[in-house]
Coordinates of C-alpha atoms (C1' of nucleotides) in Angstrom, one line a residue:
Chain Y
X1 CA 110.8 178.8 84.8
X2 CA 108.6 178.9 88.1
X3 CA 110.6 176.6 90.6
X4 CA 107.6 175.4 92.3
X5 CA 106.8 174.1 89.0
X6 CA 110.3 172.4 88.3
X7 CA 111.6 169.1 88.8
X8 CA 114.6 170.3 90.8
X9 CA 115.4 167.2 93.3
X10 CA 117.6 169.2 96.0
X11 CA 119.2 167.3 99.2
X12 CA 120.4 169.4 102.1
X13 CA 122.6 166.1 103.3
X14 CA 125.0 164.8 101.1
X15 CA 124.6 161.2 99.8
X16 CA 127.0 158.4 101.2
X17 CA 128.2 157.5 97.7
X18 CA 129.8 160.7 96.9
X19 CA 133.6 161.5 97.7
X20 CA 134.7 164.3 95.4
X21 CA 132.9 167.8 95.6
X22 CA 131.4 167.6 92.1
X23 CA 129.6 164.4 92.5
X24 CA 128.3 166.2 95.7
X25 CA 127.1 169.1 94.3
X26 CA 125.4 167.1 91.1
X27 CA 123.8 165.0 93.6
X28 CA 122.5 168.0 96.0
X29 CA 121.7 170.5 93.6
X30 CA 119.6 167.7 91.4
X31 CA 121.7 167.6 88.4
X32 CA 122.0 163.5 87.9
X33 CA 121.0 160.6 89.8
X34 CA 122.9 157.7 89.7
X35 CA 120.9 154.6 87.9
X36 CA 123.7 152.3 88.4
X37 CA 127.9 152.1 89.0
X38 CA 128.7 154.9 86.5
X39 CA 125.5 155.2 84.8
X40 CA 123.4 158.1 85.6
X41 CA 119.9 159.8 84.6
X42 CA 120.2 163.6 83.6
X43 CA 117.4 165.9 85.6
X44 CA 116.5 168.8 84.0
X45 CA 118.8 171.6 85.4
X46 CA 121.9 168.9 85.1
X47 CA 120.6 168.5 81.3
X48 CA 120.4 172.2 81.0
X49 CA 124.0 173.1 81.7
X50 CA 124.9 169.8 79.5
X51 CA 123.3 171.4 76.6
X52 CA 124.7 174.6 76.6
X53 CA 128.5 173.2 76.9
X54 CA 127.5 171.0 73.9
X55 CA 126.6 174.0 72.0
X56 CA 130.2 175.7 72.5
X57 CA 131.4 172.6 71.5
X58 CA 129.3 172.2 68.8
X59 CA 130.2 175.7 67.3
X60 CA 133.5 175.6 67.2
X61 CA 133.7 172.5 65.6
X62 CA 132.0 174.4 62.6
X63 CA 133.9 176.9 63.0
X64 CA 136.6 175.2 62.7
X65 CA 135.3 173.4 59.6
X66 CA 134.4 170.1 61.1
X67 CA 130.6 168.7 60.2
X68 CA 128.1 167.2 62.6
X69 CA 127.4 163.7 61.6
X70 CA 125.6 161.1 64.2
X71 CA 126.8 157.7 64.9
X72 CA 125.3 154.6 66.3
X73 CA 126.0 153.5 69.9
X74 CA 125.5 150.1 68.8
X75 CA 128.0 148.8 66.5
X76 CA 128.6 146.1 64.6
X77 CA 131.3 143.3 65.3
X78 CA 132.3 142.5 62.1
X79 CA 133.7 146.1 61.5
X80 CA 135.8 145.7 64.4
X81 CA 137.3 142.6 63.5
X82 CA 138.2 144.3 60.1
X83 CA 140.5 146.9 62.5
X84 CA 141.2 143.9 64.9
X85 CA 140.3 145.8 67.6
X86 CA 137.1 143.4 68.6
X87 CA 139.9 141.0 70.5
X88 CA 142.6 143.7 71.0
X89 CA 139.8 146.0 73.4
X90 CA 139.2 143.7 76.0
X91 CA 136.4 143.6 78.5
X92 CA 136.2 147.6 79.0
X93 CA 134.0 147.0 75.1
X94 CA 130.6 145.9 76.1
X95 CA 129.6 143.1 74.1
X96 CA 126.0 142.4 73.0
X97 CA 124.1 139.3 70.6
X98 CA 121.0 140.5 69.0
X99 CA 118.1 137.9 68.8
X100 CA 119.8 136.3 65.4
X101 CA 123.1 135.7 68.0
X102 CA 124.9 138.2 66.0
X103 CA 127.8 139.9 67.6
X104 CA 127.3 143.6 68.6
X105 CA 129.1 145.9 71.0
X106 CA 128.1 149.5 72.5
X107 CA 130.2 152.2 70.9
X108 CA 133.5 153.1 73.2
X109 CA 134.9 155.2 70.3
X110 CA 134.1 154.9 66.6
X111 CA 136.9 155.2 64.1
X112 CA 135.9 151.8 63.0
X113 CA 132.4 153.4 61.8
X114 CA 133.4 156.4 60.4
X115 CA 136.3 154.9 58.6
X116 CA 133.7 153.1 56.8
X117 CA 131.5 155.7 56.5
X118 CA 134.6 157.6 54.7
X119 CA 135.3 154.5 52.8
X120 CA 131.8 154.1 51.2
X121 CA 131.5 157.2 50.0
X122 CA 135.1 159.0 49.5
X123 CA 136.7 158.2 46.4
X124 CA 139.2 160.7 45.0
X125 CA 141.5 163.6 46.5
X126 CA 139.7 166.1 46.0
X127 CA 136.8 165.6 49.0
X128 CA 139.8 165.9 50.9
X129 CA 140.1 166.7 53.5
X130 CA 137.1 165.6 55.2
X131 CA 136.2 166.0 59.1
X132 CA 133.0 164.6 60.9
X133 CA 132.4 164.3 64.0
X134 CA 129.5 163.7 66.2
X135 CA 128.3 164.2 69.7
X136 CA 127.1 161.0 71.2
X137 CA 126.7 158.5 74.3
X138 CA 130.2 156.2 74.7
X139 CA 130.1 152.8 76.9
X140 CA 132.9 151.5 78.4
X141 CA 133.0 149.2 80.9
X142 CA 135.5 150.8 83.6
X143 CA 136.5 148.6 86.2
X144 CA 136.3 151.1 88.7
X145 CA 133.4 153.6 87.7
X146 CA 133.8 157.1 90.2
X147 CA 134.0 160.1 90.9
X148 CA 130.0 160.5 89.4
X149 CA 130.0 161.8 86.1
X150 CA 133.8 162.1 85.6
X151 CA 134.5 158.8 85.3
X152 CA 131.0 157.1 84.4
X153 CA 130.9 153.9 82.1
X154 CA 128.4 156.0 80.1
X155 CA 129.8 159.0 78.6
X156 CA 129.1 161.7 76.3
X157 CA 131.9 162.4 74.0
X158 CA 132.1 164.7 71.2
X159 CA 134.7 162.9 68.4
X160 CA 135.7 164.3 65.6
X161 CA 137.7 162.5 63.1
X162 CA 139.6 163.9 60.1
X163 CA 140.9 162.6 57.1
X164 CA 143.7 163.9 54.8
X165 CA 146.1 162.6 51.7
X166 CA 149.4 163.1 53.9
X167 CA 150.8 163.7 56.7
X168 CA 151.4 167.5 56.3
X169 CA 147.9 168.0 55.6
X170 CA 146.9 165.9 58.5
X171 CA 149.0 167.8 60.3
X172 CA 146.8 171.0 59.5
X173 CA 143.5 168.8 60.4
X174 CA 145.2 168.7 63.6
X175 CA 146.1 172.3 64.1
X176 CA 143.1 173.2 63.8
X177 CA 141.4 171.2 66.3
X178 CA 143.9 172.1 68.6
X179 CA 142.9 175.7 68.1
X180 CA 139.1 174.8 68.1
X181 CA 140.4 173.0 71.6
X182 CA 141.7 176.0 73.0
X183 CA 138.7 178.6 72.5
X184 CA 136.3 176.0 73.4
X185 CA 137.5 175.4 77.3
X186 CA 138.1 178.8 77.4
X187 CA 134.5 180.3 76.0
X188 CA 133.3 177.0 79.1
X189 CA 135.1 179.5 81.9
X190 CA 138.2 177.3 81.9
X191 CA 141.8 177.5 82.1
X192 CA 142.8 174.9 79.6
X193 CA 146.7 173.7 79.2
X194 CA 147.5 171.4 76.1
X195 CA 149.8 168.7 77.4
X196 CA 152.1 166.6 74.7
X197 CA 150.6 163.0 75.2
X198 CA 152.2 160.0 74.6
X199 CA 151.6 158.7 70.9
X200 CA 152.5 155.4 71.7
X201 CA 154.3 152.7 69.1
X202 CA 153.1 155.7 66.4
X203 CA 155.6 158.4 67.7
X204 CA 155.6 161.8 66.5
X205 CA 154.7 165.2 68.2
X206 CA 150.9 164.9 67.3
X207 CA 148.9 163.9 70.1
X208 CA 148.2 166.2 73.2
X209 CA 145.6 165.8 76.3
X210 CA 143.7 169.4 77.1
X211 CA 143.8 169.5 81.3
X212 CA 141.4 172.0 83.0
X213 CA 142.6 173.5 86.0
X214 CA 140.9 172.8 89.4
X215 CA 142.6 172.5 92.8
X216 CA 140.6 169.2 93.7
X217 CA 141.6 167.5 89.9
X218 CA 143.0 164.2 89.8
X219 CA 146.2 164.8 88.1
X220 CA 149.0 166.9 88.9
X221 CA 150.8 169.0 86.5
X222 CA 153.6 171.3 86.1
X223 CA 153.9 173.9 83.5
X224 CA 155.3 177.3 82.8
X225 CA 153.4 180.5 84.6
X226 CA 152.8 182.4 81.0
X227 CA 150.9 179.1 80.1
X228 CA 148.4 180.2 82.1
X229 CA 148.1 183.7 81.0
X230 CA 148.6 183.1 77.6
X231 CA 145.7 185.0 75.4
X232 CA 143.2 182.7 73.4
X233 CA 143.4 183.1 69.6
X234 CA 140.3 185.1 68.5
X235 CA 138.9 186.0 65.1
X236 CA 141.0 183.2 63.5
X237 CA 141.3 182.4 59.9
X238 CA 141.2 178.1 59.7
X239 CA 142.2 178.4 56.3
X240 CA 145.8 179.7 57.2
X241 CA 148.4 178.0 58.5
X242 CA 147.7 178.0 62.6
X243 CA 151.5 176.2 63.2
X244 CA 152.8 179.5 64.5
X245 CA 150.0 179.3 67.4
X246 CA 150.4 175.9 67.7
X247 CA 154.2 176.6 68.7
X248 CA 153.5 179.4 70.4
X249 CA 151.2 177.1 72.8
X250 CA 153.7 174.2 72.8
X251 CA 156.4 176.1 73.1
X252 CA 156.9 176.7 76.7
X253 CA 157.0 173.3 79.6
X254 CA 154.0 171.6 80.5
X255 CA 154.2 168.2 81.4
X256 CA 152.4 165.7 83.3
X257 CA 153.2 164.1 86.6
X258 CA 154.4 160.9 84.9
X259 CA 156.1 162.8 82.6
X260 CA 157.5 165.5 84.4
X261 CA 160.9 166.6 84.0
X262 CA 162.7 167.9 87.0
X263 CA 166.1 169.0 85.3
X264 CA 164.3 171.4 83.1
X265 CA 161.5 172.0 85.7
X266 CA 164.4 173.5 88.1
X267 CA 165.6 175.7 84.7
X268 CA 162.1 177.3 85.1
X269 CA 162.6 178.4 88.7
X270 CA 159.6 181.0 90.1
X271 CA 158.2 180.4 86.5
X272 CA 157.5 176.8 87.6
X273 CA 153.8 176.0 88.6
X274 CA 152.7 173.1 89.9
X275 CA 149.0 172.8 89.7
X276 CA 146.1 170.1 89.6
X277 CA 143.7 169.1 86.7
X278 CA 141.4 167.4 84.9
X279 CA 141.8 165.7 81.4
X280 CA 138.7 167.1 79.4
X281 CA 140.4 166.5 75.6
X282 CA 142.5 164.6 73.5
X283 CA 144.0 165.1 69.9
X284 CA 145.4 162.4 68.1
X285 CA 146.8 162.2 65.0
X286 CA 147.2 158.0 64.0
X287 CA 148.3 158.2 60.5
X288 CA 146.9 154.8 58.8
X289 CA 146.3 152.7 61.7
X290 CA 142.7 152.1 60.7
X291 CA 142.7 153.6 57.4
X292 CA 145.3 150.6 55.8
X293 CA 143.7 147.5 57.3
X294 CA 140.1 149.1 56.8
X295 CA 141.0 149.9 52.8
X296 CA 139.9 153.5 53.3
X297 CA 141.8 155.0 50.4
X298 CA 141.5 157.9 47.7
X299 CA 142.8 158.1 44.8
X300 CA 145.8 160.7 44.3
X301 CA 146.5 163.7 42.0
X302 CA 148.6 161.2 40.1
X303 CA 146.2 158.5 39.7
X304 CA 147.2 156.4 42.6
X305 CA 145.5 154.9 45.3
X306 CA 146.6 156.5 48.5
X307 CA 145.3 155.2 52.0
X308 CA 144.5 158.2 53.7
X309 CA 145.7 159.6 57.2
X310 CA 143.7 160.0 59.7
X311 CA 143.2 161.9 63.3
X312 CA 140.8 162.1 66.3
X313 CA 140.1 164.4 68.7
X314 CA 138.0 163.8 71.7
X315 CA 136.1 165.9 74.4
X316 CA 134.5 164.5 77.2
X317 CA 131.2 166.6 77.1
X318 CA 129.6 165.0 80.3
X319 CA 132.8 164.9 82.3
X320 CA 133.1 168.7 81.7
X321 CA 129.8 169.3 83.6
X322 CA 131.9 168.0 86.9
X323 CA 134.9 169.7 85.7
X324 CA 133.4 172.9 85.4
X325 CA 132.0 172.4 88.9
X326 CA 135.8 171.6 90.2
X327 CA 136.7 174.3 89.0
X328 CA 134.1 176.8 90.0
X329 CA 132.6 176.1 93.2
X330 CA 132.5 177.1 97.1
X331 CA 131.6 176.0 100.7
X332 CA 127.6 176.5 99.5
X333 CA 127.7 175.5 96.1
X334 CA 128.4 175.6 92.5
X335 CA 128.9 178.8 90.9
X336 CA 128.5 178.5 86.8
X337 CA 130.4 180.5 84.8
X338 CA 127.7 182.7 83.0
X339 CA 128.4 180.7 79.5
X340 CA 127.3 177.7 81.0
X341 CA 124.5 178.6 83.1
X342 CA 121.3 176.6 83.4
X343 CA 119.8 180.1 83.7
X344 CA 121.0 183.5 84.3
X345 CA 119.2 185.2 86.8
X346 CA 117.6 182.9 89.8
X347 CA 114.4 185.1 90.9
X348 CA 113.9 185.2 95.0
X349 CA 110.6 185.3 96.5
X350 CA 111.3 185.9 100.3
X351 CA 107.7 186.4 100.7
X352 CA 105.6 184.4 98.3
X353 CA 101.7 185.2 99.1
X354 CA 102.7 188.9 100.0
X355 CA 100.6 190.9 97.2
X356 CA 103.1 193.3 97.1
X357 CA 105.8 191.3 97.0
X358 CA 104.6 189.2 94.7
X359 CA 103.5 191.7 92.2
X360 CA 107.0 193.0 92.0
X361 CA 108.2 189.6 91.3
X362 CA 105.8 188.7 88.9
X363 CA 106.8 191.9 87.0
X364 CA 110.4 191.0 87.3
X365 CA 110.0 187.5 86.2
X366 CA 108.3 188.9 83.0
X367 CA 110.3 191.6 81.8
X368 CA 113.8 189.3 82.2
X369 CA 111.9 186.1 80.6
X370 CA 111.2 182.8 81.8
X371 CA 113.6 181.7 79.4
X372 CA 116.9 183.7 81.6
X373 CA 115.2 183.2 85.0
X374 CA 114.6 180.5 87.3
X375 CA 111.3 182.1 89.6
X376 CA 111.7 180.4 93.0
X377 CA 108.1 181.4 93.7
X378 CA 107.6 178.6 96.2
X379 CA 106.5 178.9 99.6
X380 CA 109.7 178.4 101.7
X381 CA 110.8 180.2 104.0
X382 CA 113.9 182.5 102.7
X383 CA 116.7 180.9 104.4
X384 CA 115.8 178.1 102.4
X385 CA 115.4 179.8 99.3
X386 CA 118.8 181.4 99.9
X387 CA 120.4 177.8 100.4
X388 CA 119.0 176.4 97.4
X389 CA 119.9 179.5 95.3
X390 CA 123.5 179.3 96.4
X391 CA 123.5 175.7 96.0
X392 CA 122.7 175.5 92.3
X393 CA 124.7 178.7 91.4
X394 CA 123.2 180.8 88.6
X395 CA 125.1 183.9 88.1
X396 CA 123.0 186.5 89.5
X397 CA 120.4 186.4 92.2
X398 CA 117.8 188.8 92.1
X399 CA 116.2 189.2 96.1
X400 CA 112.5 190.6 96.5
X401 CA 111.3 191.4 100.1
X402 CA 108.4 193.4 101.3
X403 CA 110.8 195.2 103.0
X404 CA 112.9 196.4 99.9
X405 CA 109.6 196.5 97.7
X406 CA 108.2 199.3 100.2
X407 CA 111.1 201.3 99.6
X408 CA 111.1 200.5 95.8
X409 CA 114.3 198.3 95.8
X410 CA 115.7 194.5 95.2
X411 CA 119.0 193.5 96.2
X412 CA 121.2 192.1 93.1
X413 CA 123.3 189.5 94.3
X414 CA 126.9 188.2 92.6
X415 CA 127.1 184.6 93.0
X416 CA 130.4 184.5 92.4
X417 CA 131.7 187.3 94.6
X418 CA 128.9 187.3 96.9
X419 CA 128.8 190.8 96.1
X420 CA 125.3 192.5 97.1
X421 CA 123.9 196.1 96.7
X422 CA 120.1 197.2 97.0
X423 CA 119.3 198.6 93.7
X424 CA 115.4 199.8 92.0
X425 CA 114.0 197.8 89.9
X426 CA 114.9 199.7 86.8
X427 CA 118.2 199.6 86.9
X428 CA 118.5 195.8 88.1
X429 CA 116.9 195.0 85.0
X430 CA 119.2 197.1 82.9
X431 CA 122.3 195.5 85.0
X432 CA 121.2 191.8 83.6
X433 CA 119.8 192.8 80.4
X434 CA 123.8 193.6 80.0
Chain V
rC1 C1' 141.5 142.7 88.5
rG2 C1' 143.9 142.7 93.8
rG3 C1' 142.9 144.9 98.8
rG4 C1' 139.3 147.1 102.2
rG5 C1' 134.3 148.9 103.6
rC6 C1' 129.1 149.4 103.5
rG7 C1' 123.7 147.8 102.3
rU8 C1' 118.1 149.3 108.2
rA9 C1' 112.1 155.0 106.2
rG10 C1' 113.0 159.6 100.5
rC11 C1' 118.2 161.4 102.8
rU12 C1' 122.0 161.1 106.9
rC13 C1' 122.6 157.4 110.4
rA14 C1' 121.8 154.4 115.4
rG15 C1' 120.5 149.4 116.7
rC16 C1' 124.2 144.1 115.3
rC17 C1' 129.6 142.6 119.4
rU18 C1' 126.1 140.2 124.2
rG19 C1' 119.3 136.9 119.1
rG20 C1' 113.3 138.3 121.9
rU21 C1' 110.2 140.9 116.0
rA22 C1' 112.7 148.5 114.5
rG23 C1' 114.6 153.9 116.2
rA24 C1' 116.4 159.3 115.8
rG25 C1' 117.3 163.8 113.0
rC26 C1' 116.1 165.9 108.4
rG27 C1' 112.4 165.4 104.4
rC28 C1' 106.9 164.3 103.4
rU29 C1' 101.2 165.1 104.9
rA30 C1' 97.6 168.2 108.0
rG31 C1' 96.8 172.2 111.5
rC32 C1' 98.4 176.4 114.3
rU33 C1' 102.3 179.9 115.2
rU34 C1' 106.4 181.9 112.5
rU35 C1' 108.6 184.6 108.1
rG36 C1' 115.8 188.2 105.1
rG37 C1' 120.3 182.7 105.5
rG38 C1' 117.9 175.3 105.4
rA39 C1' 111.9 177.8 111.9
rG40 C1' 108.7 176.0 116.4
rC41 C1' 104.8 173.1 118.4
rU42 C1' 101.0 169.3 117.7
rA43 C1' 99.1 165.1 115.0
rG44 C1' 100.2 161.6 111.0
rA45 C1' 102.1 158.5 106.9
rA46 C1' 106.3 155.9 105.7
rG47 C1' 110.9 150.2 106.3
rC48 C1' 108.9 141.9 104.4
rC49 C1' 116.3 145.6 108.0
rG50 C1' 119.5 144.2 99.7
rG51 C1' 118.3 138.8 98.3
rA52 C1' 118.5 133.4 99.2
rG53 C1' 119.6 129.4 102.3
rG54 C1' 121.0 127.7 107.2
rU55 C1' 121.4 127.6 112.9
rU56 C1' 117.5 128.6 116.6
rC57 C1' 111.4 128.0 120.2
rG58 C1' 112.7 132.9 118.0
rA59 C1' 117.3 136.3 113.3
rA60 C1' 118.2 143.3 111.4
rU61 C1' 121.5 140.8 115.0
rC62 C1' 125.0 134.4 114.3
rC63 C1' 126.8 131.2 109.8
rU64 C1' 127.0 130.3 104.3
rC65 C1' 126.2 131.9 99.5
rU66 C1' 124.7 135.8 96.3
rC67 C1' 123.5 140.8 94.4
rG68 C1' 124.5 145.9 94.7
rC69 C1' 127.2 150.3 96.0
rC70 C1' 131.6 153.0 97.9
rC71 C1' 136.9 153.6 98.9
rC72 C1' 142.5 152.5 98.0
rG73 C1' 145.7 150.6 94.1
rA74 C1' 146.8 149.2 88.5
rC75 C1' 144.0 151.6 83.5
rC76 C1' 141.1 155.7 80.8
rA77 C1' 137.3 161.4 77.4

RNA sequence: CGGGGCGUAGCUCAGCCUGGUAGAGCGCUAGCUUUGGGAGCUAGAAGCCGGAGGUUCGAAUCCUCUCGCCCCGACCA
């Protein structure tokens, strides 16, 4: 993509309404702009990055053997009162009448829809078990909307929900998202810790919140060290029975702030860290809570009807674009992890108008693709280009000068070690064809 | 939902206390000079001062109401 011919909304001040240093950085390198409290519009490089962390999401939920399904964001009432959820949610649900005065809500969640979407069309033991999920827009109607798109009213969410004749299966629904959980934040450039959540008045040891690391999150946390170095589980087999990495990952102390422990935290001793994050996910398993009132039931191996259990597991797919940024950022900008990057390779023009210069750049832009490379053929002067480069934090930076292209060289630059060497041509192409 | 703060040009803000009809920097437009880390000069365009009501000869400024946004706290992907 040429820049001068992108919509790519930069701000060398930073806007009054941002506090935290990823609403900043959204804000200045165009990502979003706020529409209202909570509620912002995606520009095209904020949209970008969106996209490809929905993707990773997206493919490990298959992988995992969950199916893509869509939901409404506009749900009906009457399915809600069937849960009894309609007057149990209170006023963060965003109520709505059609023209007929018919009650409506926007979606905060949607067991209630899949539950009857399972209902409807599950009838015996053997579809099971069954998980859907879908990637799609959430309302709900914070009181205090902040921190930009970490805490919008608007979200988007990918939920999966699964469904299984018992708890022991359920159990293995859950596994496996957990898994899924785990090799997604880390294929987003994350260090992801699974913290045991509290399962409310349904109890049990299913239900644990997935915190990114960042030294500017919100929450603190305290865990053991070889959490953190702990090596994801590749190549794995969904099919088999994934308890023994499930233990292996809950086995050693993680807790919460809240929930934090400081007898055993003092057992710990220099393996103690104390660290900050951000909640990106959430597993959940909730048994029959929606399944028994709703009548979503199967019928068993033995010819009885058995209401079926059920689980769901959340990610927070917009929040994880400001995440990401917490995590991976310095004094001039954002620096994406190369998984996630709008575009690989941001192209400098120092001289735009330069034939020589320009040639070069031209050559460059079409032998790495307009597809990897963002072309910032406009005419600025080069400290701006620089800024701007920095700012919105592609991986690699690839800087033409008439000065270099007289001696046959670019300068390849490391965005995230600020690492710069003057290479030819040639071989900075084969460096980020790598 | 309790407490606090702020709405003046696209952005950051000054002016408000002590009423007299609007300013700066950046950005934008044009020209010239510049050209490796957000250039310089010149000339421009751009705001019914969030909205409504009131006080006053006169309101960005004082009063009342209202809308919006931000921050702290209680709650959440």
């Amino acid at each position: 993509m040429r820049l001068s011919r992108y919509f790519l909304p930069t701000l060398k001040e930073t806007p009054a309404e941002a506090q935290i240093v990823s609403h900043r950085l959204m804000l200045r390198a165009g990502l979003i702009r706020q529409h209202a409290a909570g509620i912002y519009t995606w520009l095209p490089l904020g949209f970008a990055v969106m996209k490809r962390i929905e993707q990773i999401v997206r493919e490990e939920q298959n992988r995992a053997g969950a199916q893509e399904v869509l939901m409404p964001t506009i749900q009906s009432a009457d399915l809600w009162r069937e849960s009894g959820r309609y007057e149990a949610y209170g006023k963060e649900m965003l109520r709505i009448k059609d023209r007929h005065e018919r009650d409506l809500l926007y979606g905060p969640t949607n067991e209630e829809v899949i539950t009857d979407v399972f209902r409807s069309c599950i009838r015996s033991y053997k579809d099971l078990p069954l998980n859907l999920y879908h990637i799609q827009w959430k309302f709900r109607d914070e009181v205090r909307p902040r921190f930009g798109v970490m805490r919008g009213r608007e979200f988007l969410m990918k939920d999966a929900y699964s469904f299984d004749l018992d708890t022991a299966a359920a159990r293995h629904s859950y596994n496996q998202m957990f898994v899924a959980y785990l090799r997604t934040f880390a294929r987003l450039g994350l260090k992801a810790i699974p913290l045991r959540a509290d399962t409310g008045p349904i109890g049990g040891d299913m239900s644990h919140e997935f915190i990114v690391l960042a030294e500017t999150g919100e929450s603190e946390v305290h865990c053991h060290r070889a959490l953190l170095e702990k090596p994801i589980p590749e190549g794995v087999d969904y099919d088999t029975d994934l308890q023994p990495i499930v233990d292996d990952w809950t086995g050693l102390y993680a807790a919460a702030d809240e929930m934090h422990d400081t007898a055993k935290e003092s057992e710990l001793g220099d393996a103690l860290v104390t660290a900050r994050g951000i909640e990106v996910g959430h597993i959940f398993h909730f048994g029959t809570k929606y399944s028994a009132p709703m009548g979503a039931t199967v019928t068993g191996p033995d010819g009885e009807a058995v209401t079926v259990a059920m689980g769901s597991y959340g990610i927070g797919v917009s929040r994880l674009v400001g995440a990401i940024i917490e995590a991976s950022h310095d004094d001039t900008g954002i620096i994406w992890p190369e998984s996630v990057a709008p575009y690989h390779v941001g192209l400098l023009n120092l001289k735009t108008g330069d034939a020589a210069t320009d040639a070069a750049c031209a050559s460059l832009y079409e032998t790495l693709g307009p597809d990897r490379v963002l072309y910032d053929d406009r005419e600025e002067r080069a400290g701006a280009k620089f800024a701007d480069m920095d700012l919105i934090g592609l991986p690699w930076q690839v800087i033409v000068g008439p000065k270099g292209v007289a001696k046959g060289v670019v300068e390849l630059k490391n965005r995230a070690t600020g690492a710069r060497e003057e290479v030819s041509t040639e071989s900075a192409l084969a460096r980020l064809a790598e």
